[in-house]
Amino acid sequence: MKTLTVSVVTPDGPVLEDSYDMVSVRAESGELGILPGHIPLVAPLTISAVRLKKEGNTDLVAVSGGFLEVRPDKVTILAQAAEKPSEIDVDRAKSAKQRAEQRLNVTKSDEVDFNRAKLALNRAINRIDIADQ
Ligand code: ATP
């Protein structure tokens, strides 16, 4: 059976490179399922879980947005930050969540800080969810 080589890369270096049967991502346009032989594609990703399927198992990676590039035999994910579940520090994510929630409560009048805090909150919730699965 054909497989896809999947690379997840951040500015700090590679997070994962392996072969999988299928990749599911949440792009800004919606959920995408990528199988070997998919047409070339570039899509922006949301703060979400990347699901990598191989022989009945699913590996997860938390991504903080970024881009998906698909070629027929290769999927590359470029993200500002990405972690496997075992790499996630849940206490750190819980602290980040709390900080973001406090900012959202006090800075409702400042749109820039509000959006920044909302993104930080989404990253923290995403990490907590993925570490828990
Ligand atoms: P924090 O406020 O805790 O730094 P953040 O969402 O602002 O959270 P990022 O800017 O997304 O952090 O990430 C900075 C770096 O720290 C990245 O390399 C990312 O992988 C890592 N990182 C952030 N939070 C965690 C976490 N909870 N567990 C493990 N690594 C993390």
mmCIF file of N, CA and C and ligand atoms in Angstrom:
data_model
loop_
_atom_site.group_PDB
_atom_site.id
_atom_site.type_symbol
_atom_site.label_atom_id
_atom_site.label_comp_id
_atom_site.label_asym_id
_atom_site.label_seq_id
_atom_site.Cartn_x
_atom_site.Cartn_y
_atom_site.Cartn_z
ATOM 1 N N MET A 1 0.835 -1.209 0.000
ATOM 2 C CA MET A 1 0.000 0.000 0.000
ATOM 3 C C MET A 1 0.868 1.256 0.000
ATOM 4 N N LYS A 2 0.414 2.260 -0.744
ATOM 5 C CA LYS A 2 1.185 3.513 -0.829
ATOM 6 C C LYS A 2 1.107 4.273 0.487
ATOM 7 N N THR A 3 2.177 5.003 0.817
ATOM 8 C CA THR A 3 2.158 5.834 2.025
ATOM 9 C C THR A 3 2.615 7.252 1.674
ATOM 10 N N LEU A 4 2.467 8.124 2.652
ATOM 11 C CA LEU A 4 2.889 9.527 2.535
ATOM 12 C C LEU A 4 4.045 9.754 3.490
ATOM 13 N N THR A 5 5.057 10.448 3.045
ATOM 14 C CA THR A 5 6.089 10.896 3.984
ATOM 15 C C THR A 5 5.607 12.219 4.576
ATOM 16 N N VAL A 6 5.557 12.275 5.895
ATOM 17 C CA VAL A 6 5.063 13.486 6.558
ATOM 18 C C VAL A 6 6.189 14.131 7.342
ATOM 19 N N SER A 7 6.407 15.426 7.121
ATOM 20 C CA SER A 7 7.388 16.194 7.899
ATOM 21 C C SER A 7 6.674 17.337 8.584
ATOM 22 N N VAL A 8 6.934 17.496 9.870
ATOM 23 C CA VAL A 8 6.445 18.667 10.599
ATOM 24 C C VAL A 8 7.690 19.442 11.033
ATOM 25 N N VAL A 9 7.765 20.688 10.578
ATOM 26 C CA VAL A 9 8.965 21.491 10.781
ATOM 27 C C VAL A 9 8.607 22.816 11.438
ATOM 28 N N THR A 10 9.421 23.260 12.402
ATOM 29 C CA THR A 10 9.238 24.574 13.036
ATOM 30 C C THR A 10 10.556 25.345 12.934
ATOM 31 N N PRO A 11 10.552 26.632 13.303
ATOM 32 C CA PRO A 11 11.823 27.386 13.274
ATOM 33 C C PRO A 11 12.873 26.771 14.200
ATOM 34 N N ASP A 12 12.445 25.995 15.211
ATOM 35 C CA ASP A 12 13.399 25.339 16.125
ATOM 36 C C ASP A 12 13.938 24.027 15.560
ATOM 37 N N GLY A 13 13.383 23.572 14.445
ATOM 38 C CA GLY A 13 13.867 22.324 13.841
ATOM 39 C C GLY A 13 12.735 21.359 13.584
ATOM 40 N N PRO A 14 13.083 20.136 13.080
ATOM 41 C CA PRO A 14 12.036 19.163 12.766
ATOM 42 C C PRO A 14 11.413 18.583 14.032
ATOM 43 N N VAL A 15 10.097 18.364 13.993
ATOM 44 C CA VAL A 15 9.374 17.778 15.129
ATOM 45 C C VAL A 15 9.069 16.312 14.841
ATOM 46 N N LEU A 16 8.866 16.002 13.566
ATOM 47 C CA LEU A 16 8.485 14.633 13.202
ATOM 48 C C LEU A 16 8.748 14.410 11.719
ATOM 49 N N GLU A 17 9.236 13.209 11.374
ATOM 50 C CA GLU A 17 9.278 12.797 9.962
ATOM 51 C C GLU A 17 9.071 11.297 9.939
ATOM 52 N N ASP A 18 8.006 10.856 9.250
ATOM 53 C CA ASP A 18 7.688 9.423 9.226
ATOM 54 C C ASP A 18 6.721 9.156 8.066
ATOM 55 N N SER A 19 6.446 7.872 7.824
ATOM 56 C CA SER A 19 5.488 7.495 6.773
ATOM 57 C C SER A 19 4.134 7.208 7.398
ATOM 58 N N TYR A 20 3.069 7.668 6.741
ATOM 59 C CA TYR A 20 1.708 7.441 7.232
ATOM 60 C C TYR A 20 0.792 7.085 6.078
ATOM 61 N N ASP A 21 -0.381 6.498 6.446
ATOM 62 C CA ASP A 21 -1.385 6.128 5.439
ATOM 63 C C ASP A 21 -2.300 7.311 5.116
ATOM 64 N N MET A 22 -2.502 8.185 6.126
ATOM 65 C CA MET A 22 -3.438 9.303 5.941
ATOM 66 C C MET A 22 -3.105 10.427 6.914
ATOM 67 N N VAL A 23 -3.355 11.648 6.487
ATOM 68 C CA VAL A 23 -3.140 12.825 7.332
ATOM 69 C C VAL A 23 -4.439 13.622 7.372
ATOM 70 N N SER A 24 -4.900 13.971 8.586
ATOM 71 C CA SER A 24 -6.072 14.851 8.701
ATOM 72 C C SER A 24 -5.647 16.137 9.380
ATOM 73 N N VAL A 25 -6.062 17.255 8.807
ATOM 74 C CA VAL A 25 -5.713 18.561 9.384
ATOM 75 C C VAL A 25 -6.946 19.439 9.404
ATOM 76 N N ARG A 26 -6.897 20.485 10.242
ATOM 77 C CA ARG A 26 -7.954 21.498 10.200
ATOM 78 C C ARG A 26 -7.375 22.754 9.562
ATOM 79 N N ALA A 27 -7.675 22.914 8.282
ATOM 80 C CA ALA A 27 -7.231 24.105 7.549
ATOM 81 C C ALA A 27 -8.203 25.240 7.858
ATOM 82 N N GLU A 28 -7.828 26.465 7.475
ATOM 83 C CA GLU A 28 -8.753 27.589 7.705
ATOM 84 C C GLU A 28 -10.041 27.399 6.914
ATOM 85 N N SER A 29 -9.957 26.653 5.796
ATOM 86 C CA SER A 29 -11.146 26.406 4.961
ATOM 87 C C SER A 29 -11.966 25.210 5.442
ATOM 88 N N GLY A 30 -11.468 24.481 6.451
ATOM 89 C CA GLY A 30 -12.204 23.321 6.963
ATOM 90 C C GLY A 30 -11.305 22.099 7.085
ATOM 91 N N GLU A 31 -11.915 20.966 7.474
ATOM 92 C CA GLU A 31 -11.156 19.718 7.653
ATOM 93 C C GLU A 31 -10.658 19.195 6.303
ATOM 94 N N LEU A 32 -9.420 18.715 6.272
ATOM 95 C CA LEU A 32 -8.879 18.109 5.054
ATOM 96 C C LEU A 32 -8.316 16.739 5.395
ATOM 97 N N GLY A 33 -8.662 15.751 4.610
ATOM 98 C CA GLY A 33 -8.075 14.421 4.756
ATOM 99 C C GLY A 33 -7.202 14.158 3.544
ATOM 100 N N ILE A 34 -5.932 13.849 3.791
ATOM 101 C CA ILE A 34 -4.988 13.687 2.679
ATOM 102 C C ILE A 34 -4.551 12.221 2.596
ATOM 103 N N LEU A 35 -4.763 11.626 1.430
ATOM 104 C CA LEU A 35 -4.306 10.250 1.165
ATOM 105 C C LEU A 35 -3.173 10.307 0.140
ATOM 106 N N PRO A 36 -2.365 9.246 0.027
ATOM 107 C CA PRO A 36 -1.316 9.241 -1.007
ATOM 108 C C PRO A 36 -1.914 9.519 -2.385
ATOM 109 N N GLY A 37 -1.191 10.288 -3.190
ATOM 110 C CA GLY A 37 -1.654 10.603 -4.542
ATOM 111 C C GLY A 37 -2.503 11.858 -4.618
ATOM 112 N N HIS A 38 -2.661 12.542 -3.498
ATOM 113 C CA HIS A 38 -3.468 13.781 -3.473
ATOM 114 C C HIS A 38 -2.860 14.831 -4.408
ATOM 115 N N ILE A 39 -3.699 15.636 -5.004
ATOM 116 C CA ILE A 39 -3.192 16.700 -5.876
ATOM 117 C C ILE A 39 -2.407 17.729 -5.039
ATOM 118 N N PRO A 40 -1.402 18.388 -5.641
ATOM 119 C CA PRO A 40 -0.636 19.398 -4.905
ATOM 120 C C PRO A 40 -1.534 20.502 -4.358
ATOM 121 N N LEU A 41 -1.190 20.963 -3.162
ATOM 122 C CA LEU A 41 -2.065 21.901 -2.448
ATOM 123 C C LEU A 41 -1.236 22.629 -1.411
ATOM 124 N N VAL A 42 -1.558 23.907 -1.200
ATOM 125 C CA VAL A 42 -1.002 24.650 -0.065
ATOM 126 C C VAL A 42 -2.184 25.253 0.676
ATOM 127 N N ALA A 43 -2.220 25.100 2.000
ATOM 128 C CA ALA A 43 -3.363 25.628 2.758
ATOM 129 C C ALA A 43 -2.903 26.111 4.127
ATOM 130 N N PRO A 44 -3.428 27.262 4.586
ATOM 131 C CA PRO A 44 -3.126 27.712 5.946
ATOM 132 C C PRO A 44 -3.878 26.862 6.960
ATOM 133 N N LEU A 45 -3.221 26.569 8.076
ATOM 134 C CA LEU A 45 -3.803 25.725 9.127
ATOM 135 C C LEU A 45 -4.271 26.564 10.309
ATOM 136 N N THR A 46 -5.261 26.043 11.027
ATOM 137 C CA THR A 46 -5.693 26.678 12.274
ATOM 138 C C THR A 46 -4.856 26.111 13.433
ATOM 139 N N ILE A 47 -5.008 26.694 14.595
ATOM 140 C CA ILE A 47 -4.431 26.134 15.824
ATOM 141 C C ILE A 47 -5.234 24.870 16.106
ATOM 142 N N SER A 48 -4.614 23.715 15.974
ATOM 143 C CA SER A 48 -5.399 22.469 15.976
ATOM 144 C C SER A 48 -4.491 21.255 16.121
ATOM 145 N N ALA A 49 -5.134 20.076 16.071
ATOM 146 C CA ALA A 49 -4.396 18.804 16.094
ATOM 147 C C ALA A 49 -4.208 18.316 14.661
ATOM 148 N N VAL A 50 -2.993 17.873 14.339
ATOM 149 C CA VAL A 50 -2.766 17.139 13.094
ATOM 150 C C VAL A 50 -2.871 15.662 13.461
ATOM 151 N N ARG A 51 -3.682 14.899 12.722
ATOM 152 C CA ARG A 51 -3.867 13.466 12.995
ATOM 153 C C ARG A 51 -3.178 12.663 11.906
ATOM 154 N N LEU A 52 -2.275 11.788 12.332
ATOM 155 C CA LEU A 52 -1.461 11.014 11.399
ATOM 156 C C LEU A 52 -1.796 9.548 11.592
ATOM 157 N N LYS A 53 -2.329 8.903 10.553
ATOM 158 C CA LYS A 53 -2.819 7.523 10.702
ATOM 159 C C LYS A 53 -1.882 6.534 10.025
ATOM 160 N N LYS A 54 -1.594 5.471 10.773
ATOM 161 C CA LYS A 54 -0.719 4.410 10.247
ATOM 162 C C LYS A 54 -1.137 3.086 10.870
ATOM 163 N N GLU A 55 -1.487 2.128 10.063
ATOM 164 C CA GLU A 55 -1.810 0.762 10.515
ATOM 165 C C GLU A 55 -2.758 0.769 11.725
ATOM 166 N N GLY A 56 -3.819 1.540 11.628
ATOM 167 C CA GLY A 56 -4.818 1.541 12.703
ATOM 168 C C GLY A 56 -4.486 2.428 13.890
ATOM 169 N N ASN A 57 -3.266 2.973 13.941
ATOM 170 C CA ASN A 57 -2.900 3.888 15.041
ATOM 171 C C ASN A 57 -2.960 5.332 14.564
ATOM 172 N N THR A 58 -3.241 6.222 15.505
ATOM 173 C CA THR A 58 -3.242 7.651 15.167
ATOM 174 C C THR A 58 -2.240 8.380 16.041
ATOM 175 N N ASP A 59 -1.290 9.066 15.422
ATOM 176 C CA ASP A 59 -0.370 9.952 16.143
ATOM 177 C C ASP A 59 -0.908 11.373 16.029
ATOM 178 N N LEU A 60 -0.744 12.131 17.114
ATOM 179 C CA LEU A 60 -1.226 13.514 17.114
ATOM 180 C C LEU A 60 -0.052 14.470 17.222
ATOM 181 N N VAL A 61 -0.211 15.624 16.617
ATOM 182 C CA VAL A 61 0.743 16.724 16.810
ATOM 183 C C VAL A 61 -0.073 17.997 17.005
ATOM 184 N N ALA A 62 0.257 18.750 18.048
ATOM 185 C CA ALA A 62 -0.377 20.058 18.259
ATOM 186 C C ALA A 62 0.341 21.066 17.377
ATOM 187 N N VAL A 63 -0.407 21.789 16.535
ATOM 188 C CA VAL A 63 0.227 22.837 15.725
ATOM 189 C C VAL A 63 -0.407 24.183 16.047
ATOM 190 N N SER A 64 0.447 25.217 16.071
ATOM 191 C CA SER A 64 -0.029 26.586 16.339
ATOM 192 C C SER A 64 -0.177 27.309 15.012
ATOM 193 N N GLY A 65 -1.086 26.835 14.183
ATOM 194 C CA GLY A 65 -1.263 27.419 12.858
ATOM 195 C C GLY A 65 -0.164 26.960 11.924
ATOM 196 N N GLY A 66 0.132 27.776 10.902
ATOM 197 C CA GLY A 66 1.173 27.419 9.941
ATOM 198 C C GLY A 66 0.580 27.026 8.597
ATOM 199 N N PHE A 67 1.373 26.304 7.818
ATOM 200 C CA PHE A 67 0.957 25.934 6.468
ATOM 201 C C PHE A 67 1.146 24.454 6.204
ATOM 202 N N LEU A 68 0.230 23.938 5.395
ATOM 203 C CA LEU A 68 0.284 22.562 4.912
ATOM 204 C C LEU A 68 0.684 22.616 3.448
ATOM 205 N N GLU A 69 1.677 21.827 3.059
ATOM 206 C CA GLU A 69 2.009 21.697 1.640
ATOM 207 C C GLU A 69 1.877 20.225 1.274
ATOM 208 N N VAL A 70 1.032 19.951 0.278
ATOM 209 C CA VAL A 70 0.800 18.566 -0.134
ATOM 210 C C VAL A 70 1.388 18.338 -1.519
ATOM 211 N N ARG A 71 2.151 17.250 -1.637
ATOM 212 C CA ARG A 71 2.555 16.729 -2.945
ATOM 213 C C ARG A 71 2.098 15.272 -2.972
ATOM 214 N N PRO A 72 2.043 14.621 -4.138
ATOM 215 C CA PRO A 72 1.418 13.289 -4.173
ATOM 216 C C PRO A 72 1.975 12.288 -3.156
ATOM 217 N N ASP A 73 3.278 12.360 -2.856
ATOM 218 C CA ASP A 73 3.861 11.380 -1.929
ATOM 219 C C ASP A 73 4.406 12.024 -0.656
ATOM 220 N N LYS A 74 4.143 13.325 -0.466
ATOM 221 C CA LYS A 74 4.743 14.006 0.687
ATOM 222 C C LYS A 74 3.842 15.104 1.232
ATOM 223 N N VAL A 75 3.784 15.186 2.554
ATOM 224 C CA VAL A 75 3.052 16.273 3.215
ATOM 225 C C VAL A 75 4.042 16.994 4.125
ATOM 226 N N THR A 76 4.153 18.290 3.950
ATOM 227 C CA THR A 76 5.024 19.088 4.814
ATOM 228 C C THR A 76 4.164 20.078 5.574
ATOM 229 N N ILE A 77 4.376 20.140 6.889
ATOM 230 C CA ILE A 77 3.662 21.112 7.711
ATOM 231 C C ILE A 77 4.706 22.041 8.317
ATOM 232 N N LEU A 78 4.567 23.316 7.996
ATOM 233 C CA LEU A 78 5.467 24.341 8.539
ATOM 234 C C LEU A 78 4.668 25.110 9.571
ATOM 235 N N ALA A 79 5.122 25.079 10.819
ATOM 236 C CA ALA A 79 4.358 25.733 11.882
ATOM 237 C C ALA A 79 5.299 26.545 12.755
ATOM 238 N N GLN A 80 4.777 27.623 13.327
ATOM 239 C CA GLN A 80 5.588 28.431 14.246
ATOM 240 C C GLN A 80 5.964 27.600 15.475
ATOM 241 N N ALA A 81 5.007 26.762 15.938
ATOM 242 C CA ALA A 81 5.293 25.834 17.051
ATOM 243 C C ALA A 81 4.494 24.561 16.822
ATOM 244 N N ALA A 82 5.085 23.421 17.191
ATOM 245 C CA ALA A 82 4.400 22.129 17.057
ATOM 246 C C ALA A 82 4.963 21.187 18.111
ATOM 247 N N GLU A 83 4.086 20.426 18.751
ATOM 248 C CA GLU A 83 4.538 19.478 19.788
ATOM 249 C C GLU A 83 3.807 18.154 19.667
ATOM 250 N N LYS A 84 4.545 17.062 19.897
ATOM 251 C CA LYS A 84 3.902 15.754 20.086
ATOM 252 C C LYS A 84 3.301 15.748 21.490
ATOM 253 N N PRO A 85 2.274 14.901 21.750
ATOM 254 C CA PRO A 85 1.638 14.901 23.074
ATOM 255 C C PRO A 85 2.643 14.741 24.222
ATOM 256 N N SER A 86 3.653 13.877 24.049
ATOM 257 C CA SER A 86 4.612 13.618 25.134
ATOM 258 C C SER A 86 5.502 14.837 25.422
ATOM 259 N N GLU A 87 5.555 15.768 24.469
ATOM 260 C CA GLU A 87 6.412 16.954 24.646
ATOM 261 C C GLU A 87 5.668 18.113 25.294
ATOM 262 N N ILE A 88 4.359 17.953 25.462
ATOM 263 C CA ILE A 88 3.555 19.068 25.982
ATOM 264 C C ILE A 88 3.649 19.143 27.500
ATOM 265 N N ASP A 89 3.996 20.307 27.984
ATOM 266 C CA ASP A 89 4.051 20.583 29.424
ATOM 267 C C ASP A 89 2.658 21.127 29.796
ATOM 268 N N VAL A 90 1.849 20.264 30.411
ATOM 269 C CA VAL A 90 0.449 20.633 30.673
ATOM 270 C C VAL A 90 0.359 21.779 31.680
ATOM 271 N N ASP A 91 1.232 21.775 32.697
ATOM 272 C CA ASP A 91 1.192 22.861 33.688
ATOM 273 C C ASP A 91 1.480 24.204 33.015
ATOM 274 N N ARG A 92 2.449 24.191 32.095
ATOM 275 C CA ARG A 92 2.776 25.429 31.366
ATOM 276 C C ARG A 92 1.570 25.882 30.539
ATOM 277 N N ALA A 93 0.922 24.941 29.881
ATOM 278 C CA ALA A 93 -0.245 25.299 29.058
ATOM 279 C C ALA A 93 -1.384 25.815 29.941
ATOM 280 N N LYS A 94 -1.547 25.210 31.128
ATOM 281 C CA LYS A 94 -2.615 25.684 32.031
ATOM 282 C C LYS A 94 -2.320 27.108 32.507
ATOM 283 N N SER A 95 -1.040 27.398 32.777
ATOM 284 C CA SER A 95 -0.671 28.765 33.184
ATOM 285 C C SER A 95 -0.921 29.744 32.045
ATOM 286 N N ALA A 96 -0.559 29.327 30.818
ATOM 287 C CA ALA A 96 -0.765 30.198 29.648
ATOM 288 C C ALA A 96 -2.253 30.460 29.457
ATOM 289 N N LYS A 97 -3.069 29.416 29.699
ATOM 290 C CA LYS A 97 -4.528 29.558 29.555
ATOM 291 C C LYS A 97 -5.059 30.572 30.566
ATOM 292 N N GLN A 98 -4.565 30.444 31.791
ATOM 293 C CA GLN A 98 -5.030 31.351 32.855
ATOM 294 C C GLN A 98 -4.635 32.805 32.543
ATOM 295 N N ARG A 99 -3.374 32.988 32.097
ATOM 296 C CA ARG A 99 -2.902 34.343 31.755
ATOM 297 C C ARG A 99 -3.768 34.945 30.649
ATOM 298 N N ALA A 100 -4.018 34.124 29.622
ATOM 299 C CA ALA A 100 -4.810 34.620 28.484
ATOM 300 C C ALA A 100 -6.225 34.983 28.928
ATOM 301 N N GLU A 101 -6.809 34.149 29.795
ATOM 302 C CA GLU A 101 -8.176 34.429 30.263
ATOM 303 C C GLU A 101 -8.219 35.729 31.056
ATOM 304 N N GLN A 102 -7.177 35.948 31.883
ATOM 305 C CA GLN A 102 -7.128 37.205 32.659
ATOM 306 C C GLN A 102 -7.042 38.404 31.719
ATOM 307 N N ARG A 103 -6.199 38.283 30.680
ATOM 308 C CA ARG A 103 -6.055 39.400 29.721
ATOM 309 C C ARG A 103 -7.365 39.653 28.997
ATOM 310 N N LEU A 104 -8.046 38.584 28.645
ATOM 311 C CA LEU A 104 -9.322 38.752 27.926
ATOM 312 C C LEU A 104 -10.353 39.442 28.811
ATOM 313 N N ASN A 105 -10.232 39.262 30.115
ATOM 314 C CA ASN A 105 -11.185 39.909 31.025
ATOM 315 C C ASN A 105 -10.917 41.391 31.217
ATOM 316 N N VAL A 106 -9.622 41.791 31.110
ATOM 317 C CA VAL A 106 -9.322 43.206 31.370
ATOM 318 C C VAL A 106 -9.113 44.064 30.129
ATOM 319 N N THR A 107 -8.763 43.463 28.989
ATOM 320 C CA THR A 107 -8.368 44.286 27.833
ATOM 321 C C THR A 107 -9.398 44.256 26.712
ATOM 322 N N LYS A 108 -10.647 44.160 27.072
ATOM 323 C CA LYS A 108 -11.694 44.066 26.036
ATOM 324 C C LYS A 108 -11.720 45.269 25.101
ATOM 325 N N SER A 109 -11.197 46.428 25.563
ATOM 326 C CA SER A 109 -11.249 47.623 24.729
ATOM 327 C C SER A 109 -10.109 47.681 23.710
ATOM 328 N N ASP A 110 -9.072 46.892 23.904
ATOM 329 C CA ASP A 110 -7.903 46.956 23.015
ATOM 330 C C ASP A 110 -7.911 45.742 22.082
ATOM 331 N N GLU A 111 -8.232 45.992 20.798
ATOM 332 C CA GLU A 111 -8.447 44.888 19.870
ATOM 333 C C GLU A 111 -7.191 44.043 19.639
ATOM 334 N N VAL A 112 -6.027 44.713 19.567
ATOM 335 C CA VAL A 112 -4.784 43.987 19.282
ATOM 336 C C VAL A 112 -4.476 43.019 20.413
ATOM 337 N N ASP A 113 -4.500 43.510 21.642
ATOM 338 C CA ASP A 113 -4.221 42.652 22.792
ATOM 339 C C ASP A 113 -5.267 41.555 22.919
ATOM 340 N N PHE A 114 -6.506 41.907 22.573
ATOM 341 C CA PHE A 114 -7.610 40.956 22.668
ATOM 342 C C PHE A 114 -7.354 39.775 21.724
ATOM 343 N N ASN A 115 -7.007 40.093 20.464
ATOM 344 C CA ASN A 115 -6.740 39.021 19.491
ATOM 345 C C ASN A 115 -5.535 38.187 19.890
ATOM 346 N N ARG A 116 -4.517 38.877 20.387
ATOM 347 C CA ARG A 116 -3.302 38.165 20.805
ATOM 348 C C ARG A 116 -3.621 37.206 21.959
ATOM 349 N N ALA A 117 -4.405 37.692 22.916
ATOM 350 C CA ALA A 117 -4.773 36.855 24.062
ATOM 351 C C ALA A 117 -5.665 35.691 23.612
ATOM 352 N N LYS A 118 -6.522 35.954 22.635
ATOM 353 C CA LYS A 118 -7.403 34.888 22.137
ATOM 354 C C LYS A 118 -6.590 33.769 21.468
ATOM 355 N N LEU A 119 -5.571 34.175 20.703
ATOM 356 C CA LEU A 119 -4.713 33.172 20.053
ATOM 357 C C LEU A 119 -3.927 32.375 21.094
ATOM 358 N N ALA A 120 -3.428 33.101 22.120
ATOM 359 C CA ALA A 120 -2.681 32.415 23.199
ATOM 360 C C ALA A 120 -3.596 31.428 23.915
ATOM 361 N N LEU A 121 -4.852 31.846 24.127
ATOM 362 C CA LEU A 121 -5.828 30.956 24.782
ATOM 363 C C LEU A 121 -6.070 29.719 23.911
ATOM 364 N N ASN A 122 -6.236 29.922 22.599
ATOM 365 C CA ASN A 122 -6.465 28.777 21.703
ATOM 366 C C ASN A 122 -5.271 27.824 21.690
ATOM 367 N N ARG A 123 -4.061 28.368 21.700
ATOM 368 C CA ARG A 123 -2.869 27.499 21.713
ATOM 369 C C ARG A 123 -2.852 26.668 22.991
ATOM 370 N N ALA A 124 -3.156 27.326 24.108
ATOM 371 C CA ALA A 124 -3.118 26.623 25.405
ATOM 372 C C ALA A 124 -4.188 25.529 25.459
ATOM 373 N N ILE A 125 -5.415 25.847 25.014
ATOM 374 C CA ILE A 125 -6.505 24.859 25.044
ATOM 375 C C ILE A 125 -6.162 23.677 24.122
ATOM 376 N N ASN A 126 -5.617 24.004 22.960
ATOM 377 C CA ASN A 126 -5.231 22.956 22.001
ATOM 378 C C ASN A 126 -4.196 22.020 22.624
ATOM 379 N N ARG A 127 -3.195 22.580 23.299
ATOM 380 C CA ARG A 127 -2.152 21.748 23.927
ATOM 381 C C ARG A 127 -2.735 20.880 25.040
ATOM 382 N N ILE A 128 -3.609 21.470 25.848
ATOM 383 C CA ILE A 128 -4.203 20.716 26.966
ATOM 384 C C ILE A 128 -5.044 19.560 26.402
ATOM 385 N N ASP A 129 -5.834 19.838 25.366
ATOM 386 C CA ASP A 129 -6.677 18.801 24.744
ATOM 387 C C ASP A 129 -5.823 17.667 24.198
ATOM 388 N N ILE A 130 -4.763 18.020 23.505
ATOM 389 C CA ILE A 130 -3.964 17.006 22.809
ATOM 390 C C ILE A 130 -3.136 16.180 23.807
ATOM 391 N N ALA A 131 -2.653 16.819 24.866
ATOM 392 C CA ALA A 131 -1.881 16.084 25.880
ATOM 393 C C ALA A 131 -2.770 15.055 26.570
ATOM 394 N N ASP A 132 -4.079 15.315 26.570
ATOM 395 C CA ASP A 132 -5.061 14.498 27.295
ATOM 396 C C ASP A 132 -5.538 13.303 26.469
ATOM 397 N N GLN A 133 -5.232 13.246 25.170
ATOM 398 C CA GLN A 133 -5.822 12.208 24.289
ATOM 399 C C GLN A 133 -4.965 10.951 24.221
HETATM 400 P P1 ATP B 1 3.820 30.253 26.674
HETATM 401 O O1 ATP B 1 3.118 31.516 27.087
HETATM 402 O O2 ATP B 1 3.747 29.163 27.706
HETATM 403 O O3 ATP B 1 5.205 30.465 26.108
HETATM 404 P P2 ATP B 1 2.830 30.221 23.973
HETATM 405 O O4 ATP B 1 1.579 29.656 23.374
HETATM 406 O O5 ATP B 1 2.963 31.704 23.915
HETATM 407 O O6 ATP B 1 2.931 29.649 25.458
HETATM 408 P P3 ATP B 1 4.477 29.602 21.734
HETATM 409 O O7 ATP B 1 4.934 30.981 21.369
HETATM 410 O O8 ATP B 1 3.370 28.976 20.915
HETATM 411 O O9 ATP B 1 4.086 29.541 23.284
HETATM 412 O O10 ATP B 1 5.709 28.594 21.709
HETATM 413 C C1 ATP B 1 7.045 28.966 22.050
HETATM 414 C C2 ATP B 1 7.851 27.691 22.175
HETATM 415 O O11 ATP B 1 7.500 27.015 23.386
HETATM 416 C C3 ATP B 1 7.628 26.685 21.054
HETATM 417 O O12 ATP B 1 8.835 26.016 20.801
HETATM 418 C C4 ATP B 1 6.604 25.721 21.637
HETATM 419 O O13 ATP B 1 6.710 24.435 21.059
HETATM 420 C C5 ATP B 1 6.977 25.713 23.108
HETATM 421 N N1 ATP B 1 5.841 25.533 24.004
HETATM 422 C C6 ATP B 1 4.891 26.446 24.318
HETATM 423 N N2 ATP B 1 4.031 25.961 25.217
HETATM 424 C C7 ATP B 1 4.418 24.689 25.470
HETATM 425 C C8 ATP B 1 3.923 23.635 26.315
HETATM 426 N N3 ATP B 1 2.839 23.805 27.084
HETATM 427 N N4 ATP B 1 4.596 22.472 26.337
HETATM 428 C C9 ATP B 1 5.682 22.298 25.578
HETATM 429 N N5 ATP B 1 6.209 23.232 24.755
HETATM 430 C C10 ATP B 1 5.589 24.412 24.696
#
